[in-house]
Coordinates of C-alpha atoms in Angstrom, one line a residue:
M1 CA -46.1 33.4 -16.6
R2 CA -47.1 33.7 -13.4
N3 CA -50.6 32.5 -13.2
L4 CA -48.8 29.3 -14.5
V5 CA -45.8 29.6 -12.2
D6 CA -48.1 30.0 -9.1
G7 CA -50.2 27.0 -10.6
T8 CA -47.6 24.3 -10.5
R9 CA -46.4 25.3 -7.0
L10 CA -50.1 25.4 -6.1
L11 CA -50.0 21.8 -7.3
N12 CA -45.7 20.4 -5.7
R13 CA -48.2 21.6 -2.1
F14 CA -51.1 19.3 -3.1
S15 CA -48.6 16.0 -4.3
A16 CA -46.7 17.0 -0.7
L17 CA -49.6 17.1 1.6
F18 CA -50.8 13.9 -0.4
Y19 CA -47.9 12.0 0.1
F20 CA -47.6 12.5 3.3
R21 CA -50.4 12.4 4.5
N22 CA -51.5 9.2 3.2
P23 CA -48.7 5.8 5.1
K24 CA -48.8 3.9 1.7
V25 CA -47.7 6.6 -0.3
R26 CA -45.1 7.3 2.5
S27 CA -43.6 4.5 3.5
Q28 CA -43.4 3.3 -1.0
Y29 CA -42.0 7.4 -1.4
L30 CA -38.9 7.3 1.3
H31 CA -38.2 4.2 0.9
F32 CA -37.6 4.5 -2.9
S33 CA -36.1 7.8 -1.5
K34 CA -34.0 5.6 0.3
T35 CA -32.8 2.9 -2.6
S36 CA -32.1 6.2 -4.8
S37 CA -29.8 7.3 -2.5
S38 CA -27.7 3.8 -2.4
L39 CA -27.6 3.9 -5.8
R40 CA -26.2 7.4 -6.3
S41 CA -23.9 6.5 -3.9
L42 CA -22.7 3.5 -5.3
V43 CA -22.8 5.6 -8.3
T44 CA -21.2 8.5 -7.4
M45 CA -17.6 5.3 -5.8
A46 CA -17.5 4.0 -9.2
S47 CA -17.4 7.0 -11.0
A48 CA -14.7 8.2 -8.8
A49 CA -12.9 5.0 -9.0
E50 CA -13.1 5.7 -12.9
E51 CA -11.7 9.8 -12.2
F52 CA -8.9 8.1 -9.7
V53 CA -7.6 5.3 -11.7
K54 CA -7.3 6.3 -15.7
G55 CA -6.4 3.0 -17.9
S56 CA -5.2 3.8 -22.0
V57 CA -3.9 1.3 -24.3
H58 CA -1.7 3.3 -26.9
P59 CA -1.7 2.1 -30.8
N60 CA 1.7 0.5 -30.1
G61 CA 0.7 -2.2 -27.3
V62 CA 1.6 0.2 -24.7
A63 CA -1.1 -0.4 -21.1
V64 CA -0.7 2.5 -19.4
I65 CA -2.4 3.1 -15.7
T66 CA -2.4 6.7 -14.4
L67 CA -3.3 7.2 -10.9
D68 CA -4.7 11.1 -10.7
R69 CA -5.9 11.7 -7.2
P70 CA -3.3 14.0 -6.3
K71 CA -4.6 15.2 -3.1
A72 CA -4.7 12.2 -1.5
L73 CA -1.7 11.0 -2.2
N74 CA -2.8 9.0 -5.1
A75 CA -3.9 6.5 -1.6
M76 CA -6.0 3.7 -2.8
N77 CA -8.8 2.5 -1.4
L78 CA -11.2 -0.7 -2.2
D79 CA -12.8 0.9 -5.9
M80 CA -9.6 1.6 -7.5
D81 CA -8.0 -1.6 -6.3
I82 CA -10.8 -3.2 -8.7
R83 CA -10.9 -1.4 -10.9
Y84 CA -7.0 -1.7 -11.2
K85 CA -6.6 -5.0 -10.9
K86 CA -9.8 -5.8 -13.7
F87 CA -7.7 -3.3 -16.2
L88 CA -4.1 -5.8 -15.6
H89 CA -6.6 -8.7 -16.1
E90 CA -8.2 -7.4 -19.1
W91 CA -4.7 -6.2 -20.6
E92 CA -3.1 -9.7 -19.5
M93 CA -5.7 -11.7 -22.3
D94 CA -5.6 -9.4 -25.3
P95 CA -2.9 -9.7 -27.5
M96 CA -2.2 -6.2 -28.2
V97 CA -0.8 -4.7 -25.6
K98 CA 2.7 -5.9 -24.9
C99 CA 3.2 -4.6 -21.7
V100 CA 1.9 -2.4 -18.8
L101 CA 3.8 1.4 -18.0
V102 CA 1.9 2.5 -14.3
E103 CA 2.9 5.8 -13.4
G104 CA 1.2 8.6 -10.4
S105 CA 0.0 12.1 -12.5
S106 CA 1.7 14.4 -10.7
S107 CA 5.6 14.1 -9.6
R108 CA 4.5 14.4 -5.6
A109 CA 3.5 11.5 -5.8
F110 CA 3.3 7.7 -7.0
S111 CA 1.3 6.4 -4.5
A112 CA 1.6 7.2 -0.3
G113 CA -0.5 3.8 0.3
M114 CA -3.6 2.6 1.2
D115 CA -7.1 5.1 2.6
I116 CA -7.4 3.8 5.8
K117 CA -9.2 6.4 7.3
G118 CA -12.6 5.6 6.1
V119 CA -11.7 1.9 7.2
V120 CA -10.5 3.3 11.0
A121 CA -14.1 4.8 10.1
E122 CA -16.3 1.8 9.5
I123 CA -14.7 -0.1 12.3
Q124 CA -15.3 2.4 14.9
K125 CA -18.8 1.7 14.0
D126 CA -18.9 -1.7 13.1
K127 CA -16.2 -4.6 14.4
T128 CA -17.4 -6.9 12.1
T129 CA -17.7 -5.1 9.0
P130 CA -16.8 -6.3 5.7
L131 CA -15.2 -3.8 4.7
V132 CA -12.1 -5.3 6.5
Q133 CA -11.8 -8.4 4.7
K134 CA -12.9 -6.4 1.0
V135 CA -10.2 -4.3 1.7
F136 CA -7.2 -6.6 2.4
T137 CA -8.9 -9.0 -0.1
A138 CA -9.1 -6.5 -2.7
E139 CA -5.0 -5.3 -2.1
Y140 CA -3.1 -8.6 -1.3
S141 CA -4.8 -11.1 -4.4
L142 CA -4.0 -7.5 -6.4
I143 CA -0.5 -7.7 -5.2
C144 CA 0.2 -11.1 -6.4
K145 CA -1.5 -10.4 -9.7
I146 CA 1.3 -8.3 -10.0
S147 CA 3.5 -11.0 -8.8
E148 CA 2.7 -13.1 -11.7
Y149 CA 1.5 -10.7 -14.1
K150 CA 3.1 -12.5 -17.6
K151 CA 4.6 -9.2 -19.6
P152 CA 6.5 -7.1 -18.7
Y153 CA 4.7 -4.4 -15.7
L154 CA 6.8 -0.8 -15.3
S155 CA 6.5 1.5 -12.4
L156 CA 6.9 4.8 -12.3
M157 CA 8.4 5.6 -8.6
D158 CA 8.9 9.5 -8.1
G159 CA 7.3 10.7 -5.7
I160 CA 6.0 9.1 -2.2
T161 CA 6.2 6.0 -2.9
M162 CA 4.8 4.0 0.7
G163 CA 3.4 1.3 2.1
F164 CA 0.6 0.2 -0.4
G165 CA 2.5 2.3 -3.3
I166 CA 5.1 0.0 -2.3
G167 CA 3.0 -3.2 -3.4
L168 CA 1.6 -1.5 -5.8
S169 CA 5.4 -1.5 -7.9
G170 CA 7.5 -3.7 -6.1
H171 CA 6.4 -6.9 -6.8
G172 CA 6.8 -5.7 -10.8
R173 CA 9.5 -6.5 -13.0
Y174 CA 10.6 -2.6 -13.8
R175 CA 11.1 -0.7 -10.9
I176 CA 12.3 2.7 -11.8
V177 CA 12.8 5.4 -9.1
T178 CA 14.3 8.9 -9.5
E179 CA 16.6 11.4 -7.3
R180 CA 12.6 12.7 -5.4
T181 CA 11.2 8.7 -5.2
L182 CA 10.6 8.5 -1.6
L183 CA 10.8 5.1 0.2
A184 CA 8.8 4.0 3.8
M185 CA 7.1 1.5 5.1
P186 CA 5.0 3.4 8.5
E187 CA 2.7 1.5 9.5
N188 CA 4.3 0.8 12.9
G189 CA 3.4 4.4 13.6
I190 CA -0.3 3.7 12.6
G191 CA -0.2 0.6 15.5
L192 CA -0.8 -2.1 12.4
F193 CA 2.2 -3.7 10.7
P194 CA 4.7 -2.9 7.6
D195 CA 2.4 -5.8 5.2
V196 CA 1.3 -5.8 0.6
G197 CA 4.3 -8.4 1.0
F198 CA 7.5 -6.4 1.9
A199 CA 8.5 -8.9 4.2
Y200 CA 9.2 -11.5 1.0
I201 CA 10.5 -8.1 -1.5
A202 CA 13.3 -7.9 1.6
A203 CA 14.4 -12.0 1.9
Q204 CA 15.1 -11.3 -2.1
S205 CA 17.0 -8.5 -1.0
P206 CA 21.1 -8.7 -3.0
G207 CA 24.2 -8.6 -0.8
E208 CA 26.0 -11.3 1.1
G209 CA 24.7 -12.2 4.5
S210 CA 22.1 -9.6 3.8
V211 CA 19.2 -11.4 3.4
G212 CA 16.3 -10.3 5.1
L213 CA 17.9 -7.3 7.5
W214 CA 16.0 -4.8 5.7
G215 CA 13.1 -5.7 6.2
A216 CA 13.0 -6.1 9.4
Y217 CA 15.3 -2.7 9.7
L218 CA 13.1 -1.1 7.1
G219 CA 10.2 -2.0 8.6
M220 CA 10.7 -1.5 12.5
T221 CA 12.7 1.9 12.8
G222 CA 10.4 3.2 9.3
K223 CA 13.1 4.7 8.1
R224 CA 12.7 7.0 4.4
I225 CA 15.0 6.2 1.6
S226 CA 15.2 9.0 0.1
T227 CA 18.4 8.6 -2.7
P228 CA 18.8 6.8 -5.4
A229 CA 22.0 4.8 -4.8
D230 CA 19.9 3.9 -1.3
A231 CA 16.8 2.7 -3.2
L232 CA 18.6 0.5 -5.9
Y233 CA 20.9 -1.0 -3.9
V234 CA 18.6 -2.0 -0.6
G235 CA 16.6 -3.9 -3.9
I236 CA 13.3 -1.9 -4.6
G237 CA 14.3 0.2 -7.7
T238 CA 15.6 -1.7 -10.1
H239 CA 16.5 1.3 -12.2
Y240 CA 17.4 4.9 -11.4
V241 CA 15.9 7.4 -13.9
P242 CA 16.8 11.0 -13.4
S243 CA 12.7 12.6 -13.8
G244 CA 14.1 14.7 -16.6
N245 CA 14.0 11.3 -18.5
L246 CA 10.7 10.0 -17.2
S247 CA 8.9 12.7 -20.2
S248 CA 12.0 11.1 -22.6
L249 CA 11.3 7.5 -21.8
K250 CA 8.1 7.6 -21.7
E251 CA 7.7 8.6 -25.5
A252 CA 10.0 6.3 -26.2
L253 CA 8.3 3.3 -25.1
L254 CA 5.4 5.1 -26.3
A255 CA 7.1 5.1 -29.6
T256 CA 8.4 2.1 -29.9
S257 CA 7.9 -1.4 -32.1
F258 CA 7.9 -3.6 -30.6
S259 CA 9.5 -7.4 -31.2
E260 CA 8.7 -10.6 -30.7
D261 CA 10.6 -10.2 -27.1
P262 CA 8.9 -7.2 -25.1
H263 CA 11.4 -7.7 -23.1
K264 CA 14.7 -6.7 -24.4
D265 CA 12.7 -4.1 -26.2
I266 CA 12.8 -2.3 -22.6
G267 CA 16.3 -3.9 -21.3
E268 CA 17.6 -1.0 -24.1
L269 CA 15.1 1.6 -23.6
L270 CA 16.0 1.9 -19.7
V271 CA 19.9 1.4 -21.0
K272 CA 19.2 4.9 -22.5
Y273 CA 17.8 6.6 -20.4
S274 CA 19.0 5.1 -16.8
R275 CA 21.9 6.9 -15.2
D276 CA 24.2 5.6 -11.9
P277 CA 23.7 7.7 -9.2
E278 CA 25.8 10.0 -8.3
S279 CA 26.2 9.2 -5.1
E280 CA 27.1 6.3 -3.0
A281 CA 24.2 4.3 -1.1
Q282 CA 24.8 5.4 2.5
L283 CA 23.1 2.3 3.3
K284 CA 25.9 0.2 2.3
L285 CA 28.5 1.4 4.9
L286 CA 25.8 0.5 7.5
V287 CA 25.4 -3.1 6.5
P288 CA 28.0 -5.3 9.5
Q289 CA 26.1 -3.2 12.1
I290 CA 22.5 -3.9 10.3
A291 CA 22.8 -6.6 10.0
S292 CA 24.7 -7.6 13.7
T293 CA 20.9 -5.4 15.1
F294 CA 18.4 -6.4 13.3
S295 CA 19.1 -9.9 13.3
P296 CA 16.7 -12.3 12.9
D297 CA 17.2 -14.2 16.1
K298 CA 16.7 -10.7 18.4
S299 CA 13.6 -9.6 20.8
V300 CA 12.8 -6.0 20.5
N301 CA 14.3 -5.1 23.3
E302 CA 17.7 -6.5 22.7
I303 CA 17.6 -5.1 19.6
I304 CA 16.9 -1.6 21.1
E305 CA 19.4 -2.4 23.5
E306 CA 22.2 -3.1 20.9
L307 CA 21.2 0.2 18.9
K308 CA 21.8 1.9 22.6
K309 CA 26.0 1.1 22.2
H310 CA 26.5 1.9 18.8
Q311 CA 24.8 5.0 20.2
L312 CA 28.3 5.5 21.8
N313 CA 29.8 4.3 18.8
T314 CA 33.1 6.7 18.2
D315 CA 32.1 6.2 14.2
S316 CA 29.6 9.3 13.8
I317 CA 27.9 7.6 11.3
V318 CA 27.5 4.5 12.9
A319 CA 26.2 7.1 15.8
E320 CA 24.2 9.2 14.7
W321 CA 22.2 6.1 12.5
A322 CA 21.8 4.5 15.9
K323 CA 20.5 7.5 17.3
E324 CA 18.4 7.8 13.6
A325 CA 16.2 3.9 14.5
L326 CA 16.1 4.8 18.2
L327 CA 13.6 7.3 17.3
G328 CA 11.7 5.3 15.0
L329 CA 11.1 2.6 16.7
A330 CA 10.2 5.0 19.7
K331 CA 7.5 6.2 16.8
G332 CA 6.0 2.5 16.3
A333 CA 3.1 0.5 18.8
P334 CA 5.1 -1.6 21.1
F335 CA 2.8 -4.6 20.1
S336 CA 3.4 -3.7 16.2
L337 CA 6.9 -4.0 16.8
C338 CA 6.6 -7.0 18.1
L339 CA 4.5 -8.6 15.4
T340 CA 6.9 -7.3 13.4
Q341 CA 9.8 -8.7 14.6
K342 CA 8.8 -11.9 14.9
H343 CA 6.8 -11.7 10.8
F344 CA 9.8 -11.5 9.2
S345 CA 12.3 -12.7 11.3
R346 CA 10.1 -15.5 9.8
V347 CA 9.8 -15.0 5.8
A348 CA 13.5 -14.4 6.0
S349 CA 14.5 -17.4 7.2
A350 CA 12.2 -19.4 5.0
H351 CA 13.9 -18.0 1.8
G352 CA 15.5 -20.4 0.0
K353 CA 13.2 -23.1 1.6
N354 CA 10.9 -25.1 -0.7
D355 CA 9.6 -26.5 2.1
S356 CA 8.7 -23.5 4.1
H357 CA 4.6 -21.4 3.3
L358 CA 6.9 -18.4 4.0
C359 CA 9.4 -19.2 0.9
S360 CA 5.6 -18.1 -1.9
L361 CA 4.8 -14.2 -2.3
S362 CA 1.7 -16.0 -1.9
G363 CA 2.5 -18.2 0.9
V364 CA 3.8 -14.7 2.7
M365 CA 0.3 -12.5 1.6
K366 CA -2.3 -15.7 3.1
T367 CA -0.2 -15.3 6.5
E368 CA -0.6 -11.5 6.4
Y369 CA -3.9 -11.4 5.9
R370 CA -4.7 -13.4 8.6
I371 CA -2.6 -10.9 10.6
A372 CA -4.7 -8.1 8.7
L373 CA -7.7 -8.8 9.8
R374 CA -6.7 -9.2 13.4
S375 CA -4.3 -6.4 14.1
S376 CA -6.7 -4.3 12.8
L377 CA -9.1 -4.6 14.6
R378 CA -7.1 -3.7 17.4
D379 CA -7.5 0.1 19.8
D380 CA -3.8 0.8 18.7
F381 CA -4.7 0.9 15.1
A382 CA -7.8 3.6 15.7
E383 CA -5.9 5.4 17.6
G384 CA -2.2 5.8 15.3
V385 CA -4.6 7.2 12.4
R386 CA -6.1 9.1 15.0
A387 CA -2.8 10.3 16.1
V388 CA -1.2 10.6 13.2
L389 CA -3.3 11.4 10.5
V390 CA -6.8 12.9 11.9
D391 CA -6.0 15.1 14.5
K392 CA -2.5 14.7 13.9
D393 CA -1.2 15.4 17.6
Q394 CA 1.7 12.7 16.9
K395 CA 0.5 11.4 20.7
P396 CA -0.3 8.0 20.7
K397 CA -1.4 6.5 23.6
W398 CA -0.4 2.9 22.3
N399 CA -1.8 -0.7 24.3
P400 CA 0.5 -1.9 25.7
S401 CA 2.3 1.5 26.5
S402 CA 5.4 -0.1 26.3
V403 CA 7.8 -3.8 24.5
E404 CA 8.1 -5.0 27.8
E405 CA 4.4 -5.3 28.3
V406 CA 3.4 -6.9 25.3
D407 CA 2.4 -9.7 26.1
L408 CA 4.1 -12.6 23.1
N409 CA 1.3 -15.4 22.7
E410 CA -1.2 -13.1 21.6
V411 CA 1.5 -11.9 19.0
E412 CA 1.1 -14.8 18.2
A413 CA -1.9 -15.4 18.1
L414 CA -2.7 -13.5 14.6
F415 CA -0.7 -16.4 12.9
E416 CA -3.2 -18.7 13.8
P417 CA -5.6 -19.8 10.7
L418 CA -8.8 -17.9 10.5
N419 CA -12.3 -18.8 12.2
P420 CA -14.2 -21.7 10.7
G421 CA -16.6 -18.2 9.6
T422 CA -14.2 -17.0 8.0
E423 CA -12.8 -17.2 4.8
E424 CA -8.6 -17.4 4.5
L425 CA -7.4 -15.3 1.4
S426 CA -7.6 -17.1 -1.6
V427 CA -4.7 -16.8 -4.4

């Protein structure tokens, strides 16, 4: 046996000498190795997406997507986006599928948004990387798919639901929140802007005189909504189901014999398992101040000055709200704040006007695509990700460093049609 092993080792050495002393063979070997490495990388990415986005169809026609990437709070990357949309397309065409349920694998998070570290790393290597276009195309087309979906689409927004997590849930028909739901659009804090059609969601929000104000307020300050009452009041959630009832709701859904009207069947289940929030919406008490401060005609500087006045209010609730809002604005990149104010005010102003391209979600997403491609290449994005997610020193050095220094012409340029060599979003 030992002679056999020694002989094998000798043969391996001889083979290695032959390969690397023969230039032609060495070249072919290295090319094969490089190709194999690339193939392995592609296979690994594909298998990771299969692991992170799981799809199944139950016998009664309930199709379930489970986001299962708990270590990253179910943050979505390009391959996950593609796999998610593929499921939706297949199920929409399948007559056996009656509805789609989307959930996270744990109570900690539904989805914390887009997996941006990898995108920033690619941009820093090459600002012309095609990854940026691919990621935003995949995200935004998926959002439009969800919004126009022909079958009931339910999201269990249990836990952290931020950024693209709101994109995956907020455009669906049934948006179920729990007492553990934490909603936020914190993109200004990383030098980007609140996208995923959130401005459109806010423009549709209920409440006389409140159209669009939630978008500007929540988007600019990054305010976290942590109560079911507030989540329902601003229109992000449609139903409050206590977390203790989620398993029973899912079991009942999987046991349902659907009629010709699945929406009716789902509505009856939600009536049974949903509850009224135990407390009143705190934001409801602040509507006059929010509407006045974040009205579409106010500049960022004017918003800041008005908040400073509200800080002096004798009503402690108003004063505390203003203080918190100012702290939120202080975390955002000045350029991003001005961009957000302009974009959200335009979408709010277009609400109900059929002659504006911003009155539809597809029009909003086409505009956000232009903004996203350009704003993601600005230095603020890489700097924000460094300060918040990589080094975590929470001390970004924004450029420009103040709202007063922001050139509004540069902000306006982000809305312009893309250069002839770059395709617009097709949705």
